[in-house]
PDB file of C-alpha atoms in Angstrom:
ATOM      1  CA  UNK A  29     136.493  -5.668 -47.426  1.00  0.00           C
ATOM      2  CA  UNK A  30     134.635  -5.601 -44.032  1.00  0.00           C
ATOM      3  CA  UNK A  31     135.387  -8.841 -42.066  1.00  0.00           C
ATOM      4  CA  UNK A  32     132.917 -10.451 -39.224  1.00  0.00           C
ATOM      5  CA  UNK A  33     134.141 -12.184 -36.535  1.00  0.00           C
ATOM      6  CA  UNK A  34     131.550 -14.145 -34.413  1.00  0.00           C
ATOM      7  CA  UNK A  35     132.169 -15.691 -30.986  1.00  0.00           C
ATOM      8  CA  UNK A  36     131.730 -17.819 -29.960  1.00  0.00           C
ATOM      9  CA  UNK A  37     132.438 -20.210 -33.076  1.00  0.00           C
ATOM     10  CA  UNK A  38     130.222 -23.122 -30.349  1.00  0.00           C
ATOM     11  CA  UNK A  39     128.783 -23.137 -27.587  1.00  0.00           C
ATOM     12  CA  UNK A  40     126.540 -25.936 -26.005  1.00  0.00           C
ATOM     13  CA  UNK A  41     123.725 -25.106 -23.901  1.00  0.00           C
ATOM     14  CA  UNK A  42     119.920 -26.228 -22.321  1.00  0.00           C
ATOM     15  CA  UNK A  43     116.583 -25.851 -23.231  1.00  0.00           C
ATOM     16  CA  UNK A  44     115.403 -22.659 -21.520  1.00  0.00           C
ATOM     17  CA  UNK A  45     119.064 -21.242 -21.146  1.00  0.00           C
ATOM     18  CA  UNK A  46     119.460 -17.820 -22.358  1.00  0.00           C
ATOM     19  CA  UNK A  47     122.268 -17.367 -25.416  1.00  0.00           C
ATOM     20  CA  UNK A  48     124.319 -14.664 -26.319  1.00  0.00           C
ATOM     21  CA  UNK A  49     126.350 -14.674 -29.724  1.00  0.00           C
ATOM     22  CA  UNK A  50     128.380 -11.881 -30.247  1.00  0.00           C
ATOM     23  CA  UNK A  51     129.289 -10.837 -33.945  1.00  0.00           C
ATOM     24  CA  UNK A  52     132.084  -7.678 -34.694  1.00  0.00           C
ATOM     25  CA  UNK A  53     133.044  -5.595 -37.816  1.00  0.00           C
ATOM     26  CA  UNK A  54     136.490  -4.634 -38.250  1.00  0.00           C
ATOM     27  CA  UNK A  55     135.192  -1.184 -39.603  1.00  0.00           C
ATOM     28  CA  UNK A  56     131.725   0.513 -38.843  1.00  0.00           C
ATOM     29  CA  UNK A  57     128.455  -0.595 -40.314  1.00  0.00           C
ATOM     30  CA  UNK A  58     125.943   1.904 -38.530  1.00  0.00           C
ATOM     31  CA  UNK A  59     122.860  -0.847 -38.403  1.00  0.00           C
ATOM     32  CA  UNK A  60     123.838  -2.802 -41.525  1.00  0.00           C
ATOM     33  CA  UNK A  61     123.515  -6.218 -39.983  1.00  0.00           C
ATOM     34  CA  UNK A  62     121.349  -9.297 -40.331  1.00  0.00           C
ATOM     35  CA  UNK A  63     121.403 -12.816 -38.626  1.00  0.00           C
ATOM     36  CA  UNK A  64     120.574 -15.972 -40.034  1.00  0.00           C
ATOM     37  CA  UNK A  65     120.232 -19.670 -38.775  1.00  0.00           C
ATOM     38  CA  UNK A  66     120.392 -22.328 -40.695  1.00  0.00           C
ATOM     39  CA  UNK A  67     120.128 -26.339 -39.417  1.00  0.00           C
ATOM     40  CA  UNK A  68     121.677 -29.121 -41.228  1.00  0.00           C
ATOM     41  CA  UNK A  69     120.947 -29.757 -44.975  1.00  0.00           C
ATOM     42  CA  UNK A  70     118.880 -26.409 -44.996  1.00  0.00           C
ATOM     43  CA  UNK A  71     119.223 -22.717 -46.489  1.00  0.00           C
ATOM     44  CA  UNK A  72     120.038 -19.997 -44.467  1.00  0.00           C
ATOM     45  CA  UNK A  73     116.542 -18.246 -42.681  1.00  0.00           C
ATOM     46  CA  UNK A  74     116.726 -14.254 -41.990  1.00  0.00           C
ATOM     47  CA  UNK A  75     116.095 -13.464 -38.487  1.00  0.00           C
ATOM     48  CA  UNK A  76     116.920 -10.308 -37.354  1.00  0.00           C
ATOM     49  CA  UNK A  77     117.809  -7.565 -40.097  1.00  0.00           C
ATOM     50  CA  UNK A  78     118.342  -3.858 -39.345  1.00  0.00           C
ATOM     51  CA  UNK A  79     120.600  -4.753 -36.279  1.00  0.00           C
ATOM     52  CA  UNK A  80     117.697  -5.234 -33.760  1.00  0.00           C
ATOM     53  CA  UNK A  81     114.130  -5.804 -36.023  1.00  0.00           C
ATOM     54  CA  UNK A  82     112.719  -9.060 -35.880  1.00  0.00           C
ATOM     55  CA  UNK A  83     112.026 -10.464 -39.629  1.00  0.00           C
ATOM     56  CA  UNK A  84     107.800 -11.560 -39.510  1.00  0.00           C
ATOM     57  CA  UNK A  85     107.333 -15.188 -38.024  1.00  0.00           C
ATOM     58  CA  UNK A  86     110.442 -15.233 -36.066  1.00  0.00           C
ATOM     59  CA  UNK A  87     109.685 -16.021 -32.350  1.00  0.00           C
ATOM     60  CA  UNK A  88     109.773 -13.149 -30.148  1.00  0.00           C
ATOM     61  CA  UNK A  89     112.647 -15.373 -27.747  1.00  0.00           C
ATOM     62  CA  UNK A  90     115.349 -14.000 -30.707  1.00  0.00           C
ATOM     63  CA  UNK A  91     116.247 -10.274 -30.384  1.00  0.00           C
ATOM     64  CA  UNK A  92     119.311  -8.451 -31.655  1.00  0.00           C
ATOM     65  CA  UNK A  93     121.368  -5.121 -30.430  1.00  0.00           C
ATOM     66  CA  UNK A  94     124.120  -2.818 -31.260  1.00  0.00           C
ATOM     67  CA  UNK A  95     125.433  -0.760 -33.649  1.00  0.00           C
ATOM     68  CA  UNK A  96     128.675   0.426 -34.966  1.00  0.00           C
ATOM     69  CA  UNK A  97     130.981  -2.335 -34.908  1.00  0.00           C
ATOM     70  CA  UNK A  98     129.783  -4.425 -32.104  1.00  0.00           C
ATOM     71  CA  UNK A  99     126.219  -6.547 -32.412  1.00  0.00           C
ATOM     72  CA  UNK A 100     124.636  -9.471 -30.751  1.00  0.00           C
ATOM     73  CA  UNK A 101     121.925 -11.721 -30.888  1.00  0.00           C
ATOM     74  CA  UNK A 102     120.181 -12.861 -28.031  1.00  0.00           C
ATOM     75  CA  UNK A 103     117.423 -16.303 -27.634  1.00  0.00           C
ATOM     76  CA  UNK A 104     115.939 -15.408 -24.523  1.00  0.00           C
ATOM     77  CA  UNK A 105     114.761 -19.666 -23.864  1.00  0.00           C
ATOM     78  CA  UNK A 106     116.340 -21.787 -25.817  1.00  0.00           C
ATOM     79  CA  UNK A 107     113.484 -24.297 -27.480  1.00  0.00           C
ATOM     80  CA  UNK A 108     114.914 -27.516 -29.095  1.00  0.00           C
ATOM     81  CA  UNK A 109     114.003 -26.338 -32.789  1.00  0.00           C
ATOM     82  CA  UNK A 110     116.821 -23.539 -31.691  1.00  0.00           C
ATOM     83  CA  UNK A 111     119.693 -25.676 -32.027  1.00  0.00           C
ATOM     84  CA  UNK A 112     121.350 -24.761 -35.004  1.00  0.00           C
ATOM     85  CA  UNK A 113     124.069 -22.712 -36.403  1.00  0.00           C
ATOM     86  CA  UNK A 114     123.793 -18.503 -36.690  1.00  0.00           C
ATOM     87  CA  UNK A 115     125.633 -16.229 -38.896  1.00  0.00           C
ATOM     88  CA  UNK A 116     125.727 -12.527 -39.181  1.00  0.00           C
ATOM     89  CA  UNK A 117     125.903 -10.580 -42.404  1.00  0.00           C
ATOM     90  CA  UNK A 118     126.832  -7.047 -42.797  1.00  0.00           C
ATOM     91  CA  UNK A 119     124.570  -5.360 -45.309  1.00  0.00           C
ATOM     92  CA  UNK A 120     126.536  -2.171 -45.504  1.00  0.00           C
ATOM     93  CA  UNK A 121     128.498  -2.579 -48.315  1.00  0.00           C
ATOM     94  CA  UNK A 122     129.758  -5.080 -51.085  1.00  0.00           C
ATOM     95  CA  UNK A 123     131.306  -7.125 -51.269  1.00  0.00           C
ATOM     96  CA  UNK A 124     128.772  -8.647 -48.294  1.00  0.00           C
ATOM     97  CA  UNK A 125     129.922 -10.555 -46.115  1.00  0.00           C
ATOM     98  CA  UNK A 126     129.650 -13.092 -43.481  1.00  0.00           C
ATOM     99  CA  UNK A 127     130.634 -14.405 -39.995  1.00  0.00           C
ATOM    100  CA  UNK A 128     132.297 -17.538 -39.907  1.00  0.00           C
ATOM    101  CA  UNK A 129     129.309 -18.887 -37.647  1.00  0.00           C
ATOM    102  CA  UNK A 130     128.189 -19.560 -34.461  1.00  0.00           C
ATOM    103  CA  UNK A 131     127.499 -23.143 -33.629  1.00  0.00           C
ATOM    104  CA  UNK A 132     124.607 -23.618 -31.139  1.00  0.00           C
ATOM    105  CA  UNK A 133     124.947 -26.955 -29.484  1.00  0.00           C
ATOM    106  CA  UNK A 134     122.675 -28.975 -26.718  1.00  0.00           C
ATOM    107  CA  UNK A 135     124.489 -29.415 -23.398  1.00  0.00           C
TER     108      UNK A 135
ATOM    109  CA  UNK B  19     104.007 -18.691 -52.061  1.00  0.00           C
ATOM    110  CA  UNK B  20     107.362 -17.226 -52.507  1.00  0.00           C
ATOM    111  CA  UNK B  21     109.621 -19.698 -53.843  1.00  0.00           C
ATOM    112  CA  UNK B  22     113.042 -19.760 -55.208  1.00  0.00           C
ATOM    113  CA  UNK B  23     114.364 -23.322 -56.376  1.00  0.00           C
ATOM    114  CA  UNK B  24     118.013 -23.660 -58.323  1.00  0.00           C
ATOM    115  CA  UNK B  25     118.760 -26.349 -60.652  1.00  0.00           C
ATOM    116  CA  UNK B  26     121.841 -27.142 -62.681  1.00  0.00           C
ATOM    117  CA  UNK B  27     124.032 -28.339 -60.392  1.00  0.00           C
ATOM    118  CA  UNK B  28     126.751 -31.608 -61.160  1.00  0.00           C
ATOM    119  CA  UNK B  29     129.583 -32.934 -61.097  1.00  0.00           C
ATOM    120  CA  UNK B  30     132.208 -30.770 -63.506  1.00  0.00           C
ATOM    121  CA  UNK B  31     136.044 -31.568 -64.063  1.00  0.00           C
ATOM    122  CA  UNK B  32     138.374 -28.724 -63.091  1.00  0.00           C
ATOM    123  CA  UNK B  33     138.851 -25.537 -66.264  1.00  0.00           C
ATOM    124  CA  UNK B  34     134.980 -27.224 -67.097  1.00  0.00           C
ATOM    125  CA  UNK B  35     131.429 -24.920 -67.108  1.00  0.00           C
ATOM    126  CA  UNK B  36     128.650 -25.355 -65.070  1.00  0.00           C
ATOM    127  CA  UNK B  37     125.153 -22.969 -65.713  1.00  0.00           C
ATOM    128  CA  UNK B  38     123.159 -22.754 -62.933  1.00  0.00           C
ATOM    129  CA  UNK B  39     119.561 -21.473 -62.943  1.00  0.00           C
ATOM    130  CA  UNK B  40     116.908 -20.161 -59.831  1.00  0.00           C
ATOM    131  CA  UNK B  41     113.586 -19.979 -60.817  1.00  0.00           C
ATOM    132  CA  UNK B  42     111.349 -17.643 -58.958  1.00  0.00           C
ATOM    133  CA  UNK B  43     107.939 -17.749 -58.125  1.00  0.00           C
ATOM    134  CA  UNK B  44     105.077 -16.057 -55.766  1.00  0.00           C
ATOM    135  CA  UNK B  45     106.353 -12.763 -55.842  1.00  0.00           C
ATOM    136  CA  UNK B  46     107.661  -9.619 -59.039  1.00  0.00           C
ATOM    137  CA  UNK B  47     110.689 -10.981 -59.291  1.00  0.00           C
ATOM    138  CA  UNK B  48     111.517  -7.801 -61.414  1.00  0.00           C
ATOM    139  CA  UNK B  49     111.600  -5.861 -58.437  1.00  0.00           C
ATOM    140  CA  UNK B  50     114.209  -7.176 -56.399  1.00  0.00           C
ATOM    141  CA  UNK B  51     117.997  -7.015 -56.314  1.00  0.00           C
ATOM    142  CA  UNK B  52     118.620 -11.173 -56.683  1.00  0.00           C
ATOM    143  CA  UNK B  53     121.989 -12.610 -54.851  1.00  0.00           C
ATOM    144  CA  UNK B  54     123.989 -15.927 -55.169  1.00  0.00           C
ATOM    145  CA  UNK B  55     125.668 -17.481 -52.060  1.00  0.00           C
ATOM    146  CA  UNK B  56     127.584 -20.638 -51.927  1.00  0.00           C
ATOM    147  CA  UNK B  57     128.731 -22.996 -48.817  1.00  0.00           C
ATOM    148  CA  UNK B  58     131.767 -25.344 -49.537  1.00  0.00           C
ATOM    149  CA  UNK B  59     131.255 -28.422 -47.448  1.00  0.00           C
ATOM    150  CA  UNK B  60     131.217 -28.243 -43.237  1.00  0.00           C
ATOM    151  CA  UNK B  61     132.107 -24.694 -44.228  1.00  0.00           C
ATOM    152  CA  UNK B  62     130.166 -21.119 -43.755  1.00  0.00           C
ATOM    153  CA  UNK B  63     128.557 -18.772 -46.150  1.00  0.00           C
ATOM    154  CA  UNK B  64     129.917 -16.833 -48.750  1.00  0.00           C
ATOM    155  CA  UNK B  65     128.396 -14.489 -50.998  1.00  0.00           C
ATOM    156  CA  UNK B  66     129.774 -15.014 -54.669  1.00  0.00           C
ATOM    157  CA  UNK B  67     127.416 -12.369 -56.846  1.00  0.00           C
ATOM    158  CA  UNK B  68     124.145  -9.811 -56.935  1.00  0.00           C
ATOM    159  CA  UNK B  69     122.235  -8.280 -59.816  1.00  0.00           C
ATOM    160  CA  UNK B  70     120.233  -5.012 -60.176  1.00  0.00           C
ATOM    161  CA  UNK B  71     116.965  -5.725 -60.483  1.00  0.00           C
ATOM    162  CA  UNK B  72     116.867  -4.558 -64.485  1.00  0.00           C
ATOM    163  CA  UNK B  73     120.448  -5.582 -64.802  1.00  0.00           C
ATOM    164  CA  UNK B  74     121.613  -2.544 -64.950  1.00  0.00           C
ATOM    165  CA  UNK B  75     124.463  -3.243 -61.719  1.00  0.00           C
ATOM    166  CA  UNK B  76     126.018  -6.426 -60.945  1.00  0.00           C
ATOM    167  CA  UNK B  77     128.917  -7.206 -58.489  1.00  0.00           C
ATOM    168  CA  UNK B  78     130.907 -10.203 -57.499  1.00  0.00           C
ATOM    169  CA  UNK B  79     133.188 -11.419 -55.121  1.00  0.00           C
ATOM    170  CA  UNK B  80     137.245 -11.628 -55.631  1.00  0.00           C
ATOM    171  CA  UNK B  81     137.114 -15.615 -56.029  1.00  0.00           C
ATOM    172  CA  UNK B  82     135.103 -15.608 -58.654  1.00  0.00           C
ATOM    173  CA  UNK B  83     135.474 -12.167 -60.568  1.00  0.00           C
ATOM    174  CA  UNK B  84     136.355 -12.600 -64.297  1.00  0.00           C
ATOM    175  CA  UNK B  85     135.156 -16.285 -64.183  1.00  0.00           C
ATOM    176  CA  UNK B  86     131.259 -15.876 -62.841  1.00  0.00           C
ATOM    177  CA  UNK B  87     129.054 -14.361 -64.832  1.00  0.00           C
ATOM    178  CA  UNK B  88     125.225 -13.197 -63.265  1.00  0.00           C
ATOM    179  CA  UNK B  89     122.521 -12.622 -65.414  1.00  0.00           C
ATOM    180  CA  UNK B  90     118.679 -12.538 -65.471  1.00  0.00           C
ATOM    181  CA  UNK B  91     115.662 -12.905 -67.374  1.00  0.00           C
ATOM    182  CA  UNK B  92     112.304 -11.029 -66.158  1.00  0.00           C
ATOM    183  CA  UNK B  93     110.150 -12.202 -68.470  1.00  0.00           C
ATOM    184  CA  UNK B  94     111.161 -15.625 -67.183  1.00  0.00           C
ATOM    185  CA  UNK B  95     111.192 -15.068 -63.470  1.00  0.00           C
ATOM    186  CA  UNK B  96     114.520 -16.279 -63.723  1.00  0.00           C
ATOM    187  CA  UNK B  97     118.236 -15.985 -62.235  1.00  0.00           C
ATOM    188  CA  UNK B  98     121.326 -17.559 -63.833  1.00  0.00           C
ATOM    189  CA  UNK B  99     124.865 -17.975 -62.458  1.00  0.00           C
ATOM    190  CA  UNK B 100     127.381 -18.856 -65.569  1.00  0.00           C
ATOM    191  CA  UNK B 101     130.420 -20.651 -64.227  1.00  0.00           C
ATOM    192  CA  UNK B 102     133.393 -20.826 -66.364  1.00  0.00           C
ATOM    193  CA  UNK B 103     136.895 -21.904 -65.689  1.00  0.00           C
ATOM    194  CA  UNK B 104     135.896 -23.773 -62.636  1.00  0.00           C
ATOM    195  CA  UNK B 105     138.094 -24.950 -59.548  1.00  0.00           C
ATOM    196  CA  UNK B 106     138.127 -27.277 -56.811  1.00  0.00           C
ATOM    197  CA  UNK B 107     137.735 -24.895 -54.563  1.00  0.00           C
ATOM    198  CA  UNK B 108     134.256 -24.185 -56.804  1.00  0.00           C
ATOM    199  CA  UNK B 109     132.813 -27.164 -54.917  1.00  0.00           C
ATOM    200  CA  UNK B 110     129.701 -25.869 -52.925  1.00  0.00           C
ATOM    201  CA  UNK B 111     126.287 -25.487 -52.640  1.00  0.00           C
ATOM    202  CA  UNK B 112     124.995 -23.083 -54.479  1.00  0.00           C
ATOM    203  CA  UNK B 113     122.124 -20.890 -53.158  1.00  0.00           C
ATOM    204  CA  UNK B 114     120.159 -17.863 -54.705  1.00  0.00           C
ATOM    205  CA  UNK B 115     118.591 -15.789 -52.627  1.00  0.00           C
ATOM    206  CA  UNK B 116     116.237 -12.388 -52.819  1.00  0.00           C
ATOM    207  CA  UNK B 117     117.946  -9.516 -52.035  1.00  0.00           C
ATOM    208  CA  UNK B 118     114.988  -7.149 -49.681  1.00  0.00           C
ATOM    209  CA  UNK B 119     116.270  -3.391 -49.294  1.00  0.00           C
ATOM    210  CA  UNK B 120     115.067  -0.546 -51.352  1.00  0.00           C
ATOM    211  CA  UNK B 121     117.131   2.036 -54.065  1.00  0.00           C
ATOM    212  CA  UNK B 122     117.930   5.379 -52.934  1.00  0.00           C
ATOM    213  CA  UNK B 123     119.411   7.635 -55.843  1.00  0.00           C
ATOM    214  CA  UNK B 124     121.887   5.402 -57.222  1.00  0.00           C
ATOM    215  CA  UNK B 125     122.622   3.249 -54.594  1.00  0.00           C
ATOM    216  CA  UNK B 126     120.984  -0.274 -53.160  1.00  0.00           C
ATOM    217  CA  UNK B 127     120.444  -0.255 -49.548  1.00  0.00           C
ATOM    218  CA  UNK B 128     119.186  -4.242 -48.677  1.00  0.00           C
ATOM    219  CA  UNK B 129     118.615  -5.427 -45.144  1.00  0.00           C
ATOM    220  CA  UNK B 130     118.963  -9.042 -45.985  1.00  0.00           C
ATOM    221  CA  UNK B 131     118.543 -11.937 -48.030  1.00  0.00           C
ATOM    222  CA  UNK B 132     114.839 -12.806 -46.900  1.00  0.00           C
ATOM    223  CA  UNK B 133     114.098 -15.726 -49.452  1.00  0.00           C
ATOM    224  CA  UNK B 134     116.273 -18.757 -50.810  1.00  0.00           C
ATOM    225  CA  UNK B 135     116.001 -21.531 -52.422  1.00  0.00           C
ATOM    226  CA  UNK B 136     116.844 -24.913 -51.382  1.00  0.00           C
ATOM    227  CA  UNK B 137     120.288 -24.970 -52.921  1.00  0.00           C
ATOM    228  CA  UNK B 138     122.109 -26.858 -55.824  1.00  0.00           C
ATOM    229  CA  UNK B 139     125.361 -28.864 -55.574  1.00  0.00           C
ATOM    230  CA  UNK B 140     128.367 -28.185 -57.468  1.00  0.00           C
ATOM    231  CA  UNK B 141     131.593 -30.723 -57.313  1.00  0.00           C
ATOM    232  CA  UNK B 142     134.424 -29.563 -59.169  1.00  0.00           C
ATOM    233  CA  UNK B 143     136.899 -32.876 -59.429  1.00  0.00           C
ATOM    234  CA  UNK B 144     138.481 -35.016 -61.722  1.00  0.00           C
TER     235      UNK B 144
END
């Protein structure tokens, strides 16, 4: 099985910070990667899929990069509806699986 | 608009059976791959099963292999998870979600899980 390791697992930050989470494959995925948030009590919402392709409705602030083994996801200025927690998925093969999550916390 | 929405969720003693069910609306839910994820609690994701869109291909993860059971009905608009021999460890919330890719050959290629439902609770304790 491919696992995901996201760092970091928190991080605290301000409104209009920028926020990098990094996410990692232990084996290649070419582009096979999607990242989620989800806030308390909610499901999971897609955000980026495809690596780097921003899923309609997402704000443009969210972007996403890499390929390979080694991916990121980027909010350019943080907004208080961004606090939250992100996971990635690799899409490349089953079983699918996910990061253990990236908890995005206000400083 | 597109909707997914579980039910069937409880409270279940451990070796019991739980059937949960998604029912799926605002969109052909014949033509997507269909997914169940769970989320133990304070804990991440996990993906537990998927299903072909005609049934033909189903897969499921190690935990729950020879215990889970996915199914679907078209004509229904409908997605069922059939939980047998269940475990503590079972305990979760329980989400389906639409599987968005496209079929090339013989093989599924999805970039992500684009629509779930609001998730149903399952506590396996005595």
């Amino acid at each position: 099985d491919i696992q995901m390791t996201q760092s970091p697992s928190s991080v605290s930050a301000s409104v209009g910070d920028r926020v990098t989470i990094t996410c990692r494959a232990s084996q290649g995925i070419s582009s096979w990667l999607a990242w989620y948030q989800q806030k308390p009590g909610k499901a999971p919402k897609l955000l980026i899929y495809a690596a780097s392709s921003l899923q309609s409705g997402v704000p443009s602030r969210f972007s996403g990069s890499g390929s390979g083994t080694d991916f990121t996801l980027t909010i350019s200025s943080l907004q208080p509806e961004d606090f939250a927690t992100y996971y990635c998925q690799q899409a490349n093969s089953f079983p699918s699986t996910f990061g253990q999550g990236t908890r995005l916390e206000i400083k | 608009q597109v909707q997914l929405v579980e039910s069937g969720g409880g409270l279940v003693k451990p070796g019991g059976s739980l059937r949960l069910s998604c029912a799926a609306s605002g969109f052909t839910f014949s033509d997507y791959y269909m997914s169940w994820i769970r989320q133990a609690p304070g804990k991440g994701l996990e993906w537990v099963s998927y299903i072909s869109s005609s049934s033909s291909y189903t897969n499921y993860a190690d935990s729950v292999k020879g215990r889970f059971t996915i199914s679907r009905d078209n004509a229904k608009n409908s997605l069922y998870l059939q939980m047998n021999s269940l475990r503590a460890e079972d305990t979760a919330v329980y989400y389906c979600a639409r599987l968005w890719g496209y079929s090339y050959g013989s093989t599924y290629y999805y970039y992500g899980m684009d629509v779930w439902g609001q998730g149903t609770t399952v506590t396996v304790s005595s």
